[in-house]
XYZ file of C-alpha atoms in Angstrom:
406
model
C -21.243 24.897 -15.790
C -21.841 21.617 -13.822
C -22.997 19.752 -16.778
C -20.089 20.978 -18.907
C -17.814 19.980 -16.273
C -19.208 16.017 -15.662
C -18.798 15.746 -19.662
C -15.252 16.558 -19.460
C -13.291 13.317 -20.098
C -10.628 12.266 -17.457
C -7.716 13.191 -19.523
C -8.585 16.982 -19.467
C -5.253 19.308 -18.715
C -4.824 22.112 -16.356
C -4.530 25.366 -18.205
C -3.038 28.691 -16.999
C -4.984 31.646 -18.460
C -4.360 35.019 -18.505
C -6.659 38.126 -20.011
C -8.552 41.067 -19.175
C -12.241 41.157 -17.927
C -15.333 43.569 -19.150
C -13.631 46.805 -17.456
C -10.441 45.827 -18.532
C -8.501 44.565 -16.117
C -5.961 41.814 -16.326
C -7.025 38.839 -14.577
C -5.396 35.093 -14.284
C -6.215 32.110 -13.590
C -6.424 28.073 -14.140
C -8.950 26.025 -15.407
C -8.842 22.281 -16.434
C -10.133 21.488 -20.311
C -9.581 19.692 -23.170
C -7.604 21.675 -25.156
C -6.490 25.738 -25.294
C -9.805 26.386 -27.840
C -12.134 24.984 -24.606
C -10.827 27.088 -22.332
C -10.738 30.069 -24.939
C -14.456 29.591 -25.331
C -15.314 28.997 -21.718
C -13.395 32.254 -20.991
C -15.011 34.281 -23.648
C -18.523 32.789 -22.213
C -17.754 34.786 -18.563
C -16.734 38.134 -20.588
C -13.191 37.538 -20.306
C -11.006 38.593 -23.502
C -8.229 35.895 -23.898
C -4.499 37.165 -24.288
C -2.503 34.035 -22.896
C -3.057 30.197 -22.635
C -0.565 27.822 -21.597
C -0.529 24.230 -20.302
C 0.542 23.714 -16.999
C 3.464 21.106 -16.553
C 2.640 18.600 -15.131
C 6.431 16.954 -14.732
C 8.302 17.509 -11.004
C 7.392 16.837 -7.588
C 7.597 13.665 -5.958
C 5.192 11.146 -5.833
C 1.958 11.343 -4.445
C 2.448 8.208 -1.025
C -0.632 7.359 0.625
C 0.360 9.228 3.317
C -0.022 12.530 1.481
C -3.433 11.592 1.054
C -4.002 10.798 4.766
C -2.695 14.074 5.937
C -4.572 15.932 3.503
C -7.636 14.080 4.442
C -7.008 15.014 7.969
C -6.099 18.645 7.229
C -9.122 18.959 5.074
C -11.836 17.197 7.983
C -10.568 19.798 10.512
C -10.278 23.042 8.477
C -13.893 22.118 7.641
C -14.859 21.257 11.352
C -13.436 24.601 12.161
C -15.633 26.509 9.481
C -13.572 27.144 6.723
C -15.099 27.212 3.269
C -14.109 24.601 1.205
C -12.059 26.054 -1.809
C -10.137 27.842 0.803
C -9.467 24.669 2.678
C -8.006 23.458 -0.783
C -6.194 26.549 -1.407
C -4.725 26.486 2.709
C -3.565 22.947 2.077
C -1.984 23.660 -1.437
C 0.383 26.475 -0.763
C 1.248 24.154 2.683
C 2.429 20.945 0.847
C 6.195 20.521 0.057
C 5.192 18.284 -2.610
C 4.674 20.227 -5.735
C 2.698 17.059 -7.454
C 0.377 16.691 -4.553
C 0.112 20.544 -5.340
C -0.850 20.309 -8.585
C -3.288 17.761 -7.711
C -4.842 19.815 -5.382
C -5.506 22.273 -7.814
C -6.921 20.506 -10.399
C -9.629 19.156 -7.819
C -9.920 22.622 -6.772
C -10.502 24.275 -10.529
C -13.119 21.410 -11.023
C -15.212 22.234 -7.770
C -15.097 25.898 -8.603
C -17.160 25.143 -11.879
C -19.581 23.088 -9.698
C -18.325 19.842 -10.014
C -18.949 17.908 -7.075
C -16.597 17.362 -4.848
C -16.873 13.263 -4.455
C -17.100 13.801 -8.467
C -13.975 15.601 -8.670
C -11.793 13.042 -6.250
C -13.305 10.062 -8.809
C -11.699 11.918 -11.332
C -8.036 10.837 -9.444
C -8.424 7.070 -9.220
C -4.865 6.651 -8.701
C -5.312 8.586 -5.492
C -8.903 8.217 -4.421
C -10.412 4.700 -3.874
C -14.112 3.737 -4.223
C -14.194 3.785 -0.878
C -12.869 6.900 -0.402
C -15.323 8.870 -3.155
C -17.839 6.610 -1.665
C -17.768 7.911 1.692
C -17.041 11.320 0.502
C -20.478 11.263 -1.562
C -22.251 9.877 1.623
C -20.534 12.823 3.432
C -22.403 15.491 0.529
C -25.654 13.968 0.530
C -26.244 13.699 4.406
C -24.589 17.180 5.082
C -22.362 15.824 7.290
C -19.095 15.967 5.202
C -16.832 17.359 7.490
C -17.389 14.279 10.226
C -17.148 11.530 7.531
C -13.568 13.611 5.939
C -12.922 12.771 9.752
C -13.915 9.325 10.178
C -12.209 8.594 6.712
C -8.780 10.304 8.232
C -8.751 7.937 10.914
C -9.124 4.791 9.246
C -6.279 5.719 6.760
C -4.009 6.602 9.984
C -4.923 3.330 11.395
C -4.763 0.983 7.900
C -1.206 2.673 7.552
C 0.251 2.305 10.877
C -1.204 -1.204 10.654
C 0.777 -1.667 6.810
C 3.951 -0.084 8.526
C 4.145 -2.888 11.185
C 3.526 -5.347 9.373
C 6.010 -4.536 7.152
C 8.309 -3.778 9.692
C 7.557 -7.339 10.379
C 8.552 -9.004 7.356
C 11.640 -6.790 6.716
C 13.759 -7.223 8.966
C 13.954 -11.201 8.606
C 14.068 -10.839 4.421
C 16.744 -7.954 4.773
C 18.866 -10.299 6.538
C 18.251 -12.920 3.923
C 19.739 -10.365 1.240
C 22.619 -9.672 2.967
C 23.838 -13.087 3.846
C 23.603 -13.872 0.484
C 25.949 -11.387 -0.476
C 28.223 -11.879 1.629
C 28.360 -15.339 0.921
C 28.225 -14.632 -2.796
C 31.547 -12.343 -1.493
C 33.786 -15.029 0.152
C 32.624 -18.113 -2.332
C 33.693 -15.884 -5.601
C 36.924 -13.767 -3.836
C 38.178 -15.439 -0.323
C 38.369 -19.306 -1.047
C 40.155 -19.033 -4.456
C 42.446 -17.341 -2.258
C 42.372 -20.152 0.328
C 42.384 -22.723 -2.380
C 45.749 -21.117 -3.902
C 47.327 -21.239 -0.180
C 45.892 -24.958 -0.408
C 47.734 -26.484 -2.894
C 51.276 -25.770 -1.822
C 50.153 -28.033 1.241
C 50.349 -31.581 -0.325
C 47.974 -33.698 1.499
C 44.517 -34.442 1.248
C 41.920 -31.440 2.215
C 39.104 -32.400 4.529
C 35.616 -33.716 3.070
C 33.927 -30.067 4.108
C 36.953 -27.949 2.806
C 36.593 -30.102 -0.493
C 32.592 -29.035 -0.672
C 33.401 -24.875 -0.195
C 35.771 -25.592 -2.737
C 33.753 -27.217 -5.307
C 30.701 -25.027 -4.550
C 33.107 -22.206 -4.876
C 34.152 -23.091 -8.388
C 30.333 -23.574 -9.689
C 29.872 -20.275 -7.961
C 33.066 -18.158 -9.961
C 32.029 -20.656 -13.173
C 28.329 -19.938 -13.356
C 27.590 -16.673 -11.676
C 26.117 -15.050 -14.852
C 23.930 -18.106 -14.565
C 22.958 -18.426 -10.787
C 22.308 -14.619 -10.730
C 20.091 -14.478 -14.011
C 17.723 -16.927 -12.594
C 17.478 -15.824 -9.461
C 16.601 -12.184 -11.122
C 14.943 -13.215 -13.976
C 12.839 -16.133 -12.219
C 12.180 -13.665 -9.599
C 11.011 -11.314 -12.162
C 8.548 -13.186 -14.326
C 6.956 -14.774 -11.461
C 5.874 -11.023 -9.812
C 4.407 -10.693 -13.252
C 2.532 -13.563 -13.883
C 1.756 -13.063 -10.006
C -0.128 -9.809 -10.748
C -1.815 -11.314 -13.730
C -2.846 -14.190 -13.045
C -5.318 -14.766 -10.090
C -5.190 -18.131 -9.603
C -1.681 -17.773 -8.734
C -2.697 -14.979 -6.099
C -5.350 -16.780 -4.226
C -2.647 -19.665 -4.326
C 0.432 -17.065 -2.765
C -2.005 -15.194 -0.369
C -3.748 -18.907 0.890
C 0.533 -19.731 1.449
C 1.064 -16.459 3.719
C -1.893 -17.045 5.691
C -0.319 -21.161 6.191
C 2.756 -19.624 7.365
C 4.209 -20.705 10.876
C 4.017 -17.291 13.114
C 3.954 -14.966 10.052
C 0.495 -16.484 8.700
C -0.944 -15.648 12.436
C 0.609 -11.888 11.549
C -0.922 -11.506 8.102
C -4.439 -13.491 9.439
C -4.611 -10.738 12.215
C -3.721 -7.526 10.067
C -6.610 -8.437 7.081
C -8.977 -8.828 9.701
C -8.270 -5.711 11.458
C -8.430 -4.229 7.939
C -10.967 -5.676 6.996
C -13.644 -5.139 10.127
C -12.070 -1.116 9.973
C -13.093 -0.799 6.681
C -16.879 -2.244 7.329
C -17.322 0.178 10.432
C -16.352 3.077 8.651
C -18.448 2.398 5.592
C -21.820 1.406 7.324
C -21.278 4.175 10.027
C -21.084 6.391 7.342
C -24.474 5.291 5.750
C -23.829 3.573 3.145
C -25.624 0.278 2.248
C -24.121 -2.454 4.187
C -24.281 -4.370 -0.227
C -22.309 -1.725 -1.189
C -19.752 -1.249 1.799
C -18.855 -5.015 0.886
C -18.051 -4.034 -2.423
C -15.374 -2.031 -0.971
C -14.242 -4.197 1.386
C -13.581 -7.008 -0.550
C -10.599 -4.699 -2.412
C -9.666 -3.400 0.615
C -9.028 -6.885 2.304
C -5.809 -7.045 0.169
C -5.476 -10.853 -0.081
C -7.496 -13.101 -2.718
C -8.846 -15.289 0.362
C -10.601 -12.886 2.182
C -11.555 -10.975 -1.030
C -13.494 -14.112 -2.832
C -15.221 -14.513 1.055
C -16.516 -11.277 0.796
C -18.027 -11.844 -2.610
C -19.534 -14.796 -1.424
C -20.633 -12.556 1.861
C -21.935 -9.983 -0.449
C -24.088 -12.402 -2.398
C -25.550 -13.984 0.577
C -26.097 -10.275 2.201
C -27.981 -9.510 -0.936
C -30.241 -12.334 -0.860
C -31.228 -11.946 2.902
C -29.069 -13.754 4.622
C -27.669 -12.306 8.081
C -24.441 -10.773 7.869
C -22.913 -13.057 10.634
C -24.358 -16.322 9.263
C -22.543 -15.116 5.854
C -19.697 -14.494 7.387
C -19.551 -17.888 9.182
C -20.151 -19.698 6.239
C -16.949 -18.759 4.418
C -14.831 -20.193 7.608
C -12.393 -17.697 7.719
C -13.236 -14.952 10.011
C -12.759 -16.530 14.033
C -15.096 -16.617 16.703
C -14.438 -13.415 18.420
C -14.929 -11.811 14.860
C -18.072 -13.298 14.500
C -19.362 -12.945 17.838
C -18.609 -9.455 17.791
C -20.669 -8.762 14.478
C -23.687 -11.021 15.639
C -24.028 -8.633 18.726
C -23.907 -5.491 16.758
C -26.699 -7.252 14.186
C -28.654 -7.502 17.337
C -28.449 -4.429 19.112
C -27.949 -2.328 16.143
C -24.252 -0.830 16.700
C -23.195 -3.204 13.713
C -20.597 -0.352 13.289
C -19.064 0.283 16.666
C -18.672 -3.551 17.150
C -16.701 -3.688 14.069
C -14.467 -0.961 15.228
C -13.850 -2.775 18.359
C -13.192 -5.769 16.890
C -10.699 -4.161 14.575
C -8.855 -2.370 17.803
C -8.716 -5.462 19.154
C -6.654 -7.347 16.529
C -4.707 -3.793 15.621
C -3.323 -4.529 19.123
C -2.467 -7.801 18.915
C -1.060 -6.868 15.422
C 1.087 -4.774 17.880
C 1.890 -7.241 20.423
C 2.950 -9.907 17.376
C 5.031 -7.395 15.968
C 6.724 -6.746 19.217
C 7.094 -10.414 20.142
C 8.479 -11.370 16.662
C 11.242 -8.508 16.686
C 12.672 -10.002 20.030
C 12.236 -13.853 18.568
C 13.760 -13.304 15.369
C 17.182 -12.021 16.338
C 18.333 -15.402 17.983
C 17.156 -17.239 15.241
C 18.862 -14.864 12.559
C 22.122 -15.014 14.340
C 22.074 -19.211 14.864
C 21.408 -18.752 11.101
C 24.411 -16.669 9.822
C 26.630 -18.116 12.566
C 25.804 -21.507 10.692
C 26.202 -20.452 6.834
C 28.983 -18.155 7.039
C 30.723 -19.688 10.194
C 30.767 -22.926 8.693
C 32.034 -21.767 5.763
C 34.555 -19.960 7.861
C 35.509 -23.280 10.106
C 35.839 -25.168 6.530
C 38.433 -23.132 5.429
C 40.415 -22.907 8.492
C 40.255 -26.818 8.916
C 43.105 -28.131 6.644
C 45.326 -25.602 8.271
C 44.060 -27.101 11.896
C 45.585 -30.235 10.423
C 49.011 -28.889 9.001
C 49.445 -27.713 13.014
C 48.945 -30.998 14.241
C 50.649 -32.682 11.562
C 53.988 -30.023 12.587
């Protein structure tokens, strides 16, 4: 049954089955295959006489967030902890989820470790959902018996990468949002409220003031060519997120620009280094091969700067350098960072160095976050008061000027 099930290809189906056993009896159930004549024959090979095969649907549901995976990790490590075997833990967790695709998906892993797939085997079968590092430290988990405190460990370092994602985020937002909206708003009074104005100032006959005369004209280009000015902000916008993704010169360029950033930069520095030092500990406290835990790192680090260091960290690593002279040689990690990992080479708590170095810069992640919500608000008002209320002040001058003319 095991070696059936690792030959299976990854775009098996979920089929329900229904038919009656040796004595008779009408029994269900699902199992994942190829096509309705696999599961047929895998049926008829347990003594089960086939009367009904369908595919499951797999349309519905909302999507799967990584989220859903962190609270299913964390559901999983403690029903486990707690004693529970682990199909039931998959069926508990199942019928509990709202979300009838994370269902489904549940299921499927489930069918597959019931025919004795597994189950690191079974997540690698869900890349979308499950990382290398997760199916990596899943695996470790099987092999040293010691699943259920590695489903743990894993729980907490998705809680803490997305809590670390959300303020960030939260970070970036708010200022951008902002953007967005003055922009329409603006778009708003250039295209409707000074034609209107411009109407009123023709009846006046006298000469408008140099900044009324600049709305004006910028208000004509912006009613003449808004097809234009809104395609290529759109369509620019647009081809350069693809050629973004595709091309990685352009993302080491982009990601080596956030990092330069005044005040942000510090933001983004602090938040892949956190990441980046959470994702180590957890790997190499979970046994796996300090080599290897780079090779998850480096994807994890989720900017092309600190991904190409870890290569070149990995390489070293492999040849026998130290991991904190590698580390230093690629010049981006700071002092603390490195200090921290030279003690832990030392004294042999590599791991729990790494986790405090990545507390450390979570909270100041926090504290940035914090300081930056209280900063920007100032600044974002001075900046709308200046666009829109000189834009507003502009319009109102020429009539400033009829009142002191009268």
């Amino acid at each position: 049954m095991a070696t059936a099930a690792a030959a299976r290809s990854a775009k098996d189906f979920t089929f329900e089955w229904e038919g009656k056993d040796r004595n008779g009896k009408v029994v269900r159930g699902e199992l994942r295959a190829g096509g309705e004549a696999a599961v047929s024959a895998s049926l008829r090979r347990q003594g089960v006489l086939v009367t009904k095969v369908k595919k499951r649907r797999s349309s519905g549901g909302k999507s799967i967030k990584p989220k859903d995976i962190a609270i299913f990790t964390r559901q999983l490590a403690t029903m486990m902890k707690a004693g529970v075997p682990l199909l039931q833990a998959f069926d508990i967790v199942a019928r509990g989820s709202t979300n009838a695709t994370l269902t489904r998906l549940l299921m499927d892993i489930r069918a597959d470790i019931e025919t004795g797939t597994s189950l690191s085997a079974a997540f690698r079968r869900h890349p979308k959902y499950f990382d290398a590092l997760y199916c990596n430290l899943v695996e470790a988990g099987e092999a040293g018996g010691i699943l259920e405190l590695l489903l743990g460990r894993l729980a907490l370092y998705q809680e803490k990468t997305l809590a670390l994602k959300q303020k960030v985020k939260s970070a970036l937002i708010y200022p951008m949002s902002v953007l967005v909206v003055a922009f329409i708003v603006v778009t708003v009074i250039m295209i409707f409220v000074i034609p209107a104005f411009e109407d009123v100032f023709k009846n006046f006959g006298a000469d408008l003031p140099t900044p009324t005369l600049l709305v004006i004209a910028m208000s004509k280009f912006f009613v003449s060519y808004w097809w234009a000015i809104f395609g290529s902000i759109f369509g620019g916008g647009y081809m350069f997120v693809r050629t973004w993704r595709r091309s990685e010169r352009i993302q080491f360029f982009m990601d080596r620009l956030f990092l330069r950033m005044p005040v942000f930069g510090e933001l983004v520095r602090k938040s892949i280094i956190a990441r980046w030092t959470r994702t180590l500990s957890t790997l190499f406290g979970a046994g796996v091969p300090l080599v290897e835990a780079l090779d998850s790192v480096g994807g994890t680090a989720g900017n092309k700067v600190y991904a190409i260091a870890t290569e070149a960290i990995q390489r070293d690593v492999a040849s026998g350098t130290a991991l904190t002279s590698a580390m230093t040689a690629t010049g981006v990690f700071p002092n603390m960072v490195l200090q921290m990992a030279g003690i832990g080479e030392e004294s042999g708590a590599l791991d729990d160095m790494l986790a405090r170095a990545a507390e450390f810069y979570e909270e100041e992640v926090d504290e940035m976050v914090k300081g930056l919500s209280t900063l920007m608000e100032p600044i974002i008002i001075v900046f709308l008061g200046t666009i829109i209320g000189g834009i507003v002040v502009s319009m109102y001058l020429p009539i400033f000027k009829l009142g002191q003319v009268v």
